[in-house]
PDB file of C-alpha atoms in Angstrom:
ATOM      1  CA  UNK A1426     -27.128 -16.495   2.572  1.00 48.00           C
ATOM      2  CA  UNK A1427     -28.400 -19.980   1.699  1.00 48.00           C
ATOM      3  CA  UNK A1428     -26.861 -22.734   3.704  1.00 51.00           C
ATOM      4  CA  UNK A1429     -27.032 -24.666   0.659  1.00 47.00           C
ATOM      5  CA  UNK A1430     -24.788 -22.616  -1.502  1.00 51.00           C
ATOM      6  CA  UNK A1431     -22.431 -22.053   2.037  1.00 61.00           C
ATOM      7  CA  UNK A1432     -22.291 -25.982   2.187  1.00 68.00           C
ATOM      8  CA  UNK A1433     -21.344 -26.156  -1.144  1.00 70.00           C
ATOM      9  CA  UNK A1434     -18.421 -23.054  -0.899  1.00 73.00           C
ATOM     10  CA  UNK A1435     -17.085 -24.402   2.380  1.00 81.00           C
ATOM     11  CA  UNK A1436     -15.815 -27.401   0.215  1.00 86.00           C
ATOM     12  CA  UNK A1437     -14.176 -25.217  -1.580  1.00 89.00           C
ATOM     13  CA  UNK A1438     -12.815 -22.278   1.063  1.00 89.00           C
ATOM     14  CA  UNK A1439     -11.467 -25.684   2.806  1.00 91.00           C
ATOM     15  CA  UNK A1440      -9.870 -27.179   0.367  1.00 91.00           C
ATOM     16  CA  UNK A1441      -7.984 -23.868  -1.093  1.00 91.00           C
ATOM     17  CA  UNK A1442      -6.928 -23.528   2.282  1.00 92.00           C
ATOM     18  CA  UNK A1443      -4.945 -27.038   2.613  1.00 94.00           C
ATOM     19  CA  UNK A1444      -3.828 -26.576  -0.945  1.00 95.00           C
ATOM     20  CA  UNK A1445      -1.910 -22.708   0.225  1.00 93.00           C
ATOM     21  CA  UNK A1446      -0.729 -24.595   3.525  1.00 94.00           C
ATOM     22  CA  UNK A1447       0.704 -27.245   0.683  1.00 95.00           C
ATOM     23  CA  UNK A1448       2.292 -24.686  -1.894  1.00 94.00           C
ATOM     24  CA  UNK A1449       3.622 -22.700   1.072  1.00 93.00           C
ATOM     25  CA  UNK A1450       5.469 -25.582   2.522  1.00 92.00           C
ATOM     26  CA  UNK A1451       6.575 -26.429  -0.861  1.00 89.00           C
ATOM     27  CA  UNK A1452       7.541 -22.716  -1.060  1.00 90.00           C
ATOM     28  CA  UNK A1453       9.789 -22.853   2.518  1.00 89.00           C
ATOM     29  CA  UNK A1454      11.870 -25.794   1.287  1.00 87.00           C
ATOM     30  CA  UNK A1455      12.326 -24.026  -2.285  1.00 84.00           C
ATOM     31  CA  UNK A1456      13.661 -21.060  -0.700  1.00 81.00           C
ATOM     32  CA  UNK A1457      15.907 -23.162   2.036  1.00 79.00           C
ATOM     33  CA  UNK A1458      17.616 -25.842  -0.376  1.00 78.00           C
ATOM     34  CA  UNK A1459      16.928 -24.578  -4.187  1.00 72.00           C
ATOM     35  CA  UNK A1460      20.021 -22.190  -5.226  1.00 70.00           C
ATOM     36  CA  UNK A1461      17.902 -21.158  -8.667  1.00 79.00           C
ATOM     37  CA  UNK A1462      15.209 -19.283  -6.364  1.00 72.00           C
ATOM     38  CA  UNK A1463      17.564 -17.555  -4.312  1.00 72.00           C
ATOM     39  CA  UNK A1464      19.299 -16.535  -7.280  1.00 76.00           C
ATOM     40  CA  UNK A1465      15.912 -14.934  -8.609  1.00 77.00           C
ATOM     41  CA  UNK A1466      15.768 -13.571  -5.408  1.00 76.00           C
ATOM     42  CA  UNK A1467      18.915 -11.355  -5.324  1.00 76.00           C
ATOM     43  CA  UNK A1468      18.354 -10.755  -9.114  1.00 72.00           C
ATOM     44  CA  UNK A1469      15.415  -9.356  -8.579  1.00 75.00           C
ATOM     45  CA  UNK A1470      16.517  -7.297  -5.401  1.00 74.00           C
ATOM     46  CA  UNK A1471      19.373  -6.153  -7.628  1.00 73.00           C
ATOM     47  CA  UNK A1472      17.163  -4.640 -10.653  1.00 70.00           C
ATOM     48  CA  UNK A1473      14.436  -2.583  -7.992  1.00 72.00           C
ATOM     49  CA  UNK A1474      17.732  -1.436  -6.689  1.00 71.00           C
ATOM     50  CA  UNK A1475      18.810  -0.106 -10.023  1.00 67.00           C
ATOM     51  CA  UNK A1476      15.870   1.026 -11.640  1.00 68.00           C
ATOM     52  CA  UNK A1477      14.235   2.127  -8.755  1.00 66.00           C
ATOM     53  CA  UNK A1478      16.839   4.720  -6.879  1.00 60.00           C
ATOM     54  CA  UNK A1479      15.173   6.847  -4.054  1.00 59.00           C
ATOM     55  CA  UNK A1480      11.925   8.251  -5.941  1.00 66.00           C
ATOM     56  CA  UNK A1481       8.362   9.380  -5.503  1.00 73.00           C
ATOM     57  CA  UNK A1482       7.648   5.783  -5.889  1.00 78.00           C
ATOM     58  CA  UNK A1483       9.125   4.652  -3.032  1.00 77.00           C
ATOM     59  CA  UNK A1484       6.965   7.354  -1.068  1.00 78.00           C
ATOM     60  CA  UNK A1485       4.271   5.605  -2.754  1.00 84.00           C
ATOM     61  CA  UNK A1486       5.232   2.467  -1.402  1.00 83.00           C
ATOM     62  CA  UNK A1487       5.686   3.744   2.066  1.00 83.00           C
ATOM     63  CA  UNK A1488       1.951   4.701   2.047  1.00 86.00           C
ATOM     64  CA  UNK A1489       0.885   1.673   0.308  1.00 89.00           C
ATOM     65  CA  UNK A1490       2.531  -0.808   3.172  1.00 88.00           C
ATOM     66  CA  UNK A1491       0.127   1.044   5.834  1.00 89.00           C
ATOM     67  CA  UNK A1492      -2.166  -1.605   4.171  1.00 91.00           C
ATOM     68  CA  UNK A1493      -0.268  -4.685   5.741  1.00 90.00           C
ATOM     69  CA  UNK A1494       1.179  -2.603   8.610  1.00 89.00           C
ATOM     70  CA  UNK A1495       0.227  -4.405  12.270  1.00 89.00           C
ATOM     71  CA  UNK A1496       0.570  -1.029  14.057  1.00 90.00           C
ATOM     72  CA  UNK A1497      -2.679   0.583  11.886  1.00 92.00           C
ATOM     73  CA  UNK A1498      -4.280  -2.912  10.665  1.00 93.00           C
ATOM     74  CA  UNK A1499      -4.728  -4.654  14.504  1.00 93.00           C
ATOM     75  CA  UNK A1500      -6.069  -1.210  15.967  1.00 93.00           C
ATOM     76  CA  UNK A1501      -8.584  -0.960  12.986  1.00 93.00           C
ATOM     77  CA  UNK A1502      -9.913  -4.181  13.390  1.00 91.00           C
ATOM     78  CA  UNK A1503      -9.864  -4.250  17.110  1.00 91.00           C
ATOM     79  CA  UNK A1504     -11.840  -0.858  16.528  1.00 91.00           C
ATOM     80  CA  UNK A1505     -14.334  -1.994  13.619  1.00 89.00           C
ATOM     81  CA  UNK A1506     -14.881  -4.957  15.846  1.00 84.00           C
ATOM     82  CA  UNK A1507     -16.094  -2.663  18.669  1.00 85.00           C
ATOM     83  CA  UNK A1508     -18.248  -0.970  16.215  1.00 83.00           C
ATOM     84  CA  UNK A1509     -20.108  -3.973  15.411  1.00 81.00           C
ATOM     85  CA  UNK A1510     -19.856  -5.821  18.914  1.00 75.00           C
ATOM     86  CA  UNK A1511     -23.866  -6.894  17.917  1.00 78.00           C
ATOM     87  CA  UNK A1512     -22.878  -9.003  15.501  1.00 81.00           C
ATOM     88  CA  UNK A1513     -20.284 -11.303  17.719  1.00 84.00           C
ATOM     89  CA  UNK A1514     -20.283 -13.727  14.895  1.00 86.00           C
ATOM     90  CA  UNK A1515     -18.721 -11.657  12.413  1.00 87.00           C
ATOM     91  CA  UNK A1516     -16.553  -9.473  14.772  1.00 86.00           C
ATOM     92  CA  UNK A1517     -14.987 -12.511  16.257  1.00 89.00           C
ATOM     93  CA  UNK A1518     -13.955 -13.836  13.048  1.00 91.00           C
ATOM     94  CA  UNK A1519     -12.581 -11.072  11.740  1.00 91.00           C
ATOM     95  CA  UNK A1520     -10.132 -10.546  14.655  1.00 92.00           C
ATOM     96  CA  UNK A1521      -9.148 -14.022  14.576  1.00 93.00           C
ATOM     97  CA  UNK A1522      -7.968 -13.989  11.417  1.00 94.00           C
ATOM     98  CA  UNK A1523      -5.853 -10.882  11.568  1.00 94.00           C
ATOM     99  CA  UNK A1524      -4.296 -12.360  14.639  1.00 94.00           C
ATOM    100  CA  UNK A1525      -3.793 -15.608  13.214  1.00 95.00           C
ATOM    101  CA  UNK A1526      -2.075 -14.130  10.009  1.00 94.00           C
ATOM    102  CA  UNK A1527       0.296 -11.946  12.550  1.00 93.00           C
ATOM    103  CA  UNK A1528       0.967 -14.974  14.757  1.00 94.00           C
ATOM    104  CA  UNK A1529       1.617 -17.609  12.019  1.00 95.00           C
ATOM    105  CA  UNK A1530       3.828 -15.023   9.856  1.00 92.00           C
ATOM    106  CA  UNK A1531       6.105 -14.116  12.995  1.00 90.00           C
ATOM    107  CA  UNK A1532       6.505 -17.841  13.851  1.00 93.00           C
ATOM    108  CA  UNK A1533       7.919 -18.864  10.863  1.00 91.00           C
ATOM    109  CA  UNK A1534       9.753 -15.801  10.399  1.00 88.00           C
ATOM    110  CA  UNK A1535      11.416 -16.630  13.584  1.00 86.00           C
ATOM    111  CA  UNK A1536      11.869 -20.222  13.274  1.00 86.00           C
ATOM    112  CA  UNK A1537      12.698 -20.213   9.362  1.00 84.00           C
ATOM    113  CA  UNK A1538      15.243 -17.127  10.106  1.00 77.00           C
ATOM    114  CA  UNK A1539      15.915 -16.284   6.191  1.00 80.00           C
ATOM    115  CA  UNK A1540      17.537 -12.785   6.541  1.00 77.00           C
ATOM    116  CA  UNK A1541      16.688  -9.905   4.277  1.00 77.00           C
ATOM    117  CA  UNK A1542      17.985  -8.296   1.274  1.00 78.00           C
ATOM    118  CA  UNK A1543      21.878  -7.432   2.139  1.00 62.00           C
ATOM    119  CA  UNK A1544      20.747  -3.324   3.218  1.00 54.00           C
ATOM    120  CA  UNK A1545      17.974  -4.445   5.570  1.00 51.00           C
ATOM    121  CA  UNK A1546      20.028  -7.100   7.169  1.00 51.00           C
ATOM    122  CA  UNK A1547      19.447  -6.586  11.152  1.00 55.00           C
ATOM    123  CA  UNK A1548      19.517  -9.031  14.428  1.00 50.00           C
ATOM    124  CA  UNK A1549      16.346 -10.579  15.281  1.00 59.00           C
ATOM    125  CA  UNK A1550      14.640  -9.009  11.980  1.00 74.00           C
ATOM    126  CA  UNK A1551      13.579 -11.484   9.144  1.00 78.00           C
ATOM    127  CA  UNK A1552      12.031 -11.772   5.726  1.00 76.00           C
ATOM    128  CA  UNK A1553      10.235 -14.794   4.844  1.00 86.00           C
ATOM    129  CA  UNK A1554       6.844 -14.828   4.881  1.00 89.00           C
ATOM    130  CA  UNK A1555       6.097 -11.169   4.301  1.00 89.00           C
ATOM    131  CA  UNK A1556       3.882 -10.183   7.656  1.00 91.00           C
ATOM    132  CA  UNK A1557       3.082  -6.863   5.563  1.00 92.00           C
ATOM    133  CA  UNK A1558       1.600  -9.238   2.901  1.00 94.00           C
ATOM    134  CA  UNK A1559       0.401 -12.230   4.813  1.00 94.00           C
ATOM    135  CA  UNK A1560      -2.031  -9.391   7.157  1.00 94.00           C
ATOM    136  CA  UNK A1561      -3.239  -7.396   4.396  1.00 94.00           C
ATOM    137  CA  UNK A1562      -3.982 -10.377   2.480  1.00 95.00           C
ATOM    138  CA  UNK A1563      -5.618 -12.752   5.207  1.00 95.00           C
ATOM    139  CA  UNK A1564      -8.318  -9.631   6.240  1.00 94.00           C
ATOM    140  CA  UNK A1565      -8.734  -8.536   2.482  1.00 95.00           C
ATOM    141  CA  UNK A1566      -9.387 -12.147   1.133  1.00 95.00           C
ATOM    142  CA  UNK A1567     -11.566 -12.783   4.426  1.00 94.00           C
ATOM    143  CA  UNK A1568     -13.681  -9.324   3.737  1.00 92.00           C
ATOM    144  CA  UNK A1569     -14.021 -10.594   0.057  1.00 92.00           C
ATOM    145  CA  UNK A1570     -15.292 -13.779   0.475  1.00 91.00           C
ATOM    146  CA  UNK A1571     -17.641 -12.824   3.394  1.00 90.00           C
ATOM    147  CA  UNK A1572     -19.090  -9.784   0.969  1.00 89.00           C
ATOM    148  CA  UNK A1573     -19.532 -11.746  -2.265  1.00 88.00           C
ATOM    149  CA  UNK A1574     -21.446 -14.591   0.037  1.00 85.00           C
ATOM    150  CA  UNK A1575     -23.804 -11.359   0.909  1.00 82.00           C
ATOM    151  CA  UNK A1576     -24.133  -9.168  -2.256  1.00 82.00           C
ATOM    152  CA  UNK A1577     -26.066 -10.024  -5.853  1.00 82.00           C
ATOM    153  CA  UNK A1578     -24.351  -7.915  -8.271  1.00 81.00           C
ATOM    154  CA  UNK A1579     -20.768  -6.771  -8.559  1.00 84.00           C
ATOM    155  CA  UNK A1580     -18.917  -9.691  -6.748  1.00 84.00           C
ATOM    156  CA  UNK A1581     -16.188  -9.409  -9.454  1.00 88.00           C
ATOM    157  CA  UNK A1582     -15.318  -6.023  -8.364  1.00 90.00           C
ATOM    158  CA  UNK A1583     -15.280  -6.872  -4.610  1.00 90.00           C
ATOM    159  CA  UNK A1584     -12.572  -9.598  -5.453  1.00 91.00           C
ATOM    160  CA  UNK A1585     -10.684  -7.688  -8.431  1.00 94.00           C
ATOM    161  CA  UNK A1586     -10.726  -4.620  -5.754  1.00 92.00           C
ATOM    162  CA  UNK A1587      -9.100  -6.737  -3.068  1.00 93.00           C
ATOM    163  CA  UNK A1588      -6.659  -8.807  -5.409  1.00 94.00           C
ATOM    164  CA  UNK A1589      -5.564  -5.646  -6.080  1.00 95.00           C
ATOM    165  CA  UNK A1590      -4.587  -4.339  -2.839  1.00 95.00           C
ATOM    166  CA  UNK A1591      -2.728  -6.924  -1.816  1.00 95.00           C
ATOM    167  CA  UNK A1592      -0.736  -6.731  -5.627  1.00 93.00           C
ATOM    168  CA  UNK A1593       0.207  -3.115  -4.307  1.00 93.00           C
ATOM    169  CA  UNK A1594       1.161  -4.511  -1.164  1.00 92.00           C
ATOM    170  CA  UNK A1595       3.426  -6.447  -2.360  1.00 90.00           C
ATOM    171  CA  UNK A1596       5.019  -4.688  -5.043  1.00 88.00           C
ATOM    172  CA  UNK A1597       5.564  -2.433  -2.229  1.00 87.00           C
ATOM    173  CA  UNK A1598       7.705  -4.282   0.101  1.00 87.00           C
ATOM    174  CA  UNK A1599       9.743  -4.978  -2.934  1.00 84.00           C
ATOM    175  CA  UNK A1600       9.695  -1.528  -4.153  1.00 83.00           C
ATOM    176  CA  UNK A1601      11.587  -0.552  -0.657  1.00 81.00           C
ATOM    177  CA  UNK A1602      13.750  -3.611  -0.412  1.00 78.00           C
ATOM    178  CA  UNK A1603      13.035  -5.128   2.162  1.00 81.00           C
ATOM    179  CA  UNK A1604      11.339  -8.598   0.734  1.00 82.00           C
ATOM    180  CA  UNK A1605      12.614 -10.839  -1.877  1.00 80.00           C
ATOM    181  CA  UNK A1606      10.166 -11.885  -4.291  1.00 84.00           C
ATOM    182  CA  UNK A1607       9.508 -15.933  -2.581  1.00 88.00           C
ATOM    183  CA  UNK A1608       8.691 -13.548   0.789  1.00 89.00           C
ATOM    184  CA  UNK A1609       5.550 -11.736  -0.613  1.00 91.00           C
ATOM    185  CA  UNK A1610       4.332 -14.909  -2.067  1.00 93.00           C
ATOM    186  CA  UNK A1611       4.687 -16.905   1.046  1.00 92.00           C
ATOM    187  CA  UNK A1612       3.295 -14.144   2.606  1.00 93.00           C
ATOM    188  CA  UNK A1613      -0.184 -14.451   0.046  1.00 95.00           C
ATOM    189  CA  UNK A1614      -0.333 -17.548   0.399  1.00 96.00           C
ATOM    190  CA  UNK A1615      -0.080 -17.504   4.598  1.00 95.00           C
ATOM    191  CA  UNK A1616      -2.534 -15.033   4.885  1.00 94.00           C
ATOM    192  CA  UNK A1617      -4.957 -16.659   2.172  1.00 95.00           C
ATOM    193  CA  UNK A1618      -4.814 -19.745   4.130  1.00 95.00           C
ATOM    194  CA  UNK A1619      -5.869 -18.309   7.629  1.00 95.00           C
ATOM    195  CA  UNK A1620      -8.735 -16.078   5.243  1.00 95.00           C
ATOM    196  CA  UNK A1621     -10.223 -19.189   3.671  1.00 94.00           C
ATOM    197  CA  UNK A1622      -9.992 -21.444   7.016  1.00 94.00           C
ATOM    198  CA  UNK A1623     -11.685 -19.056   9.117  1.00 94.00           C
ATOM    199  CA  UNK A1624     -14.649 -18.415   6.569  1.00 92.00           C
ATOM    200  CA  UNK A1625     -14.593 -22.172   6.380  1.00 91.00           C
ATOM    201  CA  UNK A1626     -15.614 -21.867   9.940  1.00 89.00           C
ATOM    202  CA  UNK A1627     -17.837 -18.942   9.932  1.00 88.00           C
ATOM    203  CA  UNK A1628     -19.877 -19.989   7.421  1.00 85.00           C
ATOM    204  CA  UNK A1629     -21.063 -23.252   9.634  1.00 84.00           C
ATOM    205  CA  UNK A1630     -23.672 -20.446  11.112  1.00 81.00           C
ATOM    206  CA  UNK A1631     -22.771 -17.609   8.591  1.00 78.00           C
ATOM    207  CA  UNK A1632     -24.836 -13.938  10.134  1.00 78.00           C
ATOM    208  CA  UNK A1633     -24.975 -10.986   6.862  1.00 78.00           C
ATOM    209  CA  UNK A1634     -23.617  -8.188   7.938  1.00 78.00           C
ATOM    210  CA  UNK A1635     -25.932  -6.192   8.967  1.00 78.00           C
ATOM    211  CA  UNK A1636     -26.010  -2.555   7.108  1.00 81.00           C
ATOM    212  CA  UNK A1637     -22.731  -3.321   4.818  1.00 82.00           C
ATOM    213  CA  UNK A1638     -22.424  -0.091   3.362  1.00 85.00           C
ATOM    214  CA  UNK A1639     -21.629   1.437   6.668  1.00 86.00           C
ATOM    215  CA  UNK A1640     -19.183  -1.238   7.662  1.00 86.00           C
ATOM    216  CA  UNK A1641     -17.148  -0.063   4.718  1.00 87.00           C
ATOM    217  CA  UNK A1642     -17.255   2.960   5.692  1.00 90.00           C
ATOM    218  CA  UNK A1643     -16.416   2.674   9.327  1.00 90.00           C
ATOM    219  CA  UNK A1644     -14.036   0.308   8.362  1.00 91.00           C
ATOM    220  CA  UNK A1645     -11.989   3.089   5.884  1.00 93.00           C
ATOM    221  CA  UNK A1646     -12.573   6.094   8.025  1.00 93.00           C
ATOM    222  CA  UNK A1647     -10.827   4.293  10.866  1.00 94.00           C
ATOM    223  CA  UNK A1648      -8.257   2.708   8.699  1.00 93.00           C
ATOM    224  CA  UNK A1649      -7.681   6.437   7.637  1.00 93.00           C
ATOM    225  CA  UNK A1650      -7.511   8.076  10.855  1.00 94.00           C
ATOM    226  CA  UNK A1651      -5.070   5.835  12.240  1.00 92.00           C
ATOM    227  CA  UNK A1652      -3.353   5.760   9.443  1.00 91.00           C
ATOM    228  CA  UNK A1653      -2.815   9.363   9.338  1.00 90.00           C
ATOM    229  CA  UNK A1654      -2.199   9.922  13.126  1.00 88.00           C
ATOM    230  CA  UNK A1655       0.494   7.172  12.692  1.00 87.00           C
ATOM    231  CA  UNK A1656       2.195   8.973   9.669  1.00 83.00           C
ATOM    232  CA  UNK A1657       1.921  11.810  11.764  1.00 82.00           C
ATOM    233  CA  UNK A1658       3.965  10.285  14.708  1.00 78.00           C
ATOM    234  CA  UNK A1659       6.524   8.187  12.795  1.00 73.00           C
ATOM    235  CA  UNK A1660       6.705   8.095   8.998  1.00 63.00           C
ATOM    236  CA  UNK A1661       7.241  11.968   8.552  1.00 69.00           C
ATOM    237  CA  UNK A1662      10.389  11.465  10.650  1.00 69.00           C
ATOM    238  CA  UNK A1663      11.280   8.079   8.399  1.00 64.00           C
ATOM    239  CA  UNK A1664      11.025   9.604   5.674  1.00 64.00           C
ATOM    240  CA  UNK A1665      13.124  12.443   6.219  1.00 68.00           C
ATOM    241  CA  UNK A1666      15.384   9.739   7.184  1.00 65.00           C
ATOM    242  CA  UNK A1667      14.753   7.683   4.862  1.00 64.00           C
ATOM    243  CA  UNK A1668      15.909  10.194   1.797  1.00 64.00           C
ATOM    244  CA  UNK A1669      18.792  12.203   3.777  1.00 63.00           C
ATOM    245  CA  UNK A1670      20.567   8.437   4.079  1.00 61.00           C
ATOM    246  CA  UNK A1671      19.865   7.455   0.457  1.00 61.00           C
ATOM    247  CA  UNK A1672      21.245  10.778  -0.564  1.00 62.00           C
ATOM    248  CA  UNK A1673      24.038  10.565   1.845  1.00 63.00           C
ATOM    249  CA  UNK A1674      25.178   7.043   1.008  1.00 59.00           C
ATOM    250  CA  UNK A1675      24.361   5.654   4.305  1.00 53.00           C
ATOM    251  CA  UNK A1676      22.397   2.472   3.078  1.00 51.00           C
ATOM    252  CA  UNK A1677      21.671   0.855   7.051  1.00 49.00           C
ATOM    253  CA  UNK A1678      17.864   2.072   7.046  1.00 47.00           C
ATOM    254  CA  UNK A1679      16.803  -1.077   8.763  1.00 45.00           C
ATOM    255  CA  UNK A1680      16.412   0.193  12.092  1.00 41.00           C
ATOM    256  CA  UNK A1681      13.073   2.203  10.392  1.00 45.00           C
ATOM    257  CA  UNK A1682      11.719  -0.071   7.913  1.00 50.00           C
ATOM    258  CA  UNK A1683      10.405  -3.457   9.421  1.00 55.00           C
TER     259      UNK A1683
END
C-alpha cells in the first residue's frame, strides 16, 4: 500500500467517522424527543409482527444474528488474532475495534435505557444501538476497508459482500423483534464509526496482510466452528423454545433472545 494513497484515504476514513458520531447523536435525540420516529418504530414492529408470524424465516434470522453475536464474534477474533500474532499490527487493530464496538454499544444502551419492542421488554435489557448490528458492522466495514487498501481488482465485491452482511444483520434483529428500526441504524452507524477510526489509525504504519486468502479462510472456518458448537449448546434448545411459546401463546421469549 502506498502511503500516498493511505494519506489521502485517512482524510476520508476520518472524516466519515466524525460525520457517523454526528448522525448518531442526531439519531439518539430523534429517538428520545421526536414522537414521529417512535411512531415508525412501533409501526414497523407492528407489520413484522403481522406478516411475519413464527416461520422458516425467523430460523433464518436466528442463524443470520450469529453474525453480530458477541458470544461467537469476540472468540473468533480473539482466535484469528492468535493465528496471525506475526503481524501485531493488524491483529491488534482488529481486536480493538470489535471491543470498542461492544463497549460503546453497551454504554449507551445502558445509559440511553430505550426499552424494546413491548414482547422483549425485560429488566436491565435494552434496544438502542443494536450491539448485534453495531459488532458485525464495525469488524465487517474494518475487514473491507483494510482488504480493498490491499487488493487490485474486485474491491466492489469486497464492499458490496460486506454491505450486505450487515443488511442481513439487521433485517434480522427486526425479523425476530427485538430492535426497532432507529436501533439497527444507530447500531451501523456505531460500529462504522469505531471501523473507520481505527483504520484511520492503522493506516499511519498500514502492514498487508500477509497471505490474505488464508486469513479468509481461517477467519470463516473459525467463525463456523464456533458458530456451530454454540448452536449446538444453546440455540437448538431456543429454538425449540422459541416455536413451542409462539405456538402456545406465551409471547415472554426475552429471557432467550438478547
Amino acid at each position: 500500500m502506498q502511503n500516498s494513497i493511505n494519506d489521502a484515504n485517512n482524510k476520508y476514513y476520518l472524516m466519515g467517522g466524525i460525520v457517523c458520531c454526528l448522525i448518531f447523536l442526531f439519531l439518539i435525540a430523534a429517538v428520545n424527543w421526536y414522537i414521529p420516529v417512535a411512531q415508525l418504530n412501533a409501526y414497523l414492529n407492528q407489520y413484522v409482527e403481522n406478516k411475519l408470524p413464527f416461520s422458516f424465516l425467523r430460523y433464518i434470522a436466528l442463524l443470520v444474528s450469529l453474525l453480530g453475536d458477541k458470544y461467537v464474534i469476540i472468540p473468533t477474533v480473539l482466535l484469528t488474532g492468535f493465528f496471525f500474532q506475526r503481524q501485531k499490527r493488524f491483529s491488534l487493530h482488529f481486536i480493538i475495534v470489535v471491543i470498542l464496538a461492544m463497549l460503546l454499544a453497551s454504554f449507551f444502551k445502558n445509559s440511553l435505557a430505550i426499552p424494546r419492542p413491548d414482547v422483549f421488554i425485560q429488566l436491565n435489557k435494552f434496544a438502542f444501538p443494536s450491539r448485534h448490528v453495531s459488532l458485525c458492522s464495525s469488524y465487517l466495514i474494518f475487514l473491507s476497508l483494510i482488504i480493498t487498501q490491499q487488493i487490485k481488482h474486485y474491491k466492489w465485491l469486497v464492499v458490496v459482500s460486506a454491505l450486505t452482511l450487515i443488511l442481513l444483520e439487521s433485517l434480522s434483529r427486526m425479523i425476530l423483534g427485538v430492535h426497532w428500526l432507529t436501533d439497527v441504524v444507530g447500531g451501523i452507524l456505531l460500529g462504522a464509526a469505531c471501523a473507520l477510526f481505527v483504520v484511520y489509525h492503522y493506516n499511519f504504519k498500514p502492514t498487508p496482510i500477509q497471505n490474505l486468502r488464508s486469513f479468509v479462510k481461517i477467519f470463516i472456518m473459525i467463525f463456523c466452528l464456533i458458530s456451530l458448537f454454540y448452536l449446538f449448546i444453546y440455540w437448538t434448545e431456543l429454538i425449540k423454545e422459541y416455536k413451542f411459546r409462539q405456538e402456545s401463546g406465551i409471547l415472554d421469549f426475552n429471557l432467550y433472545i438478547t
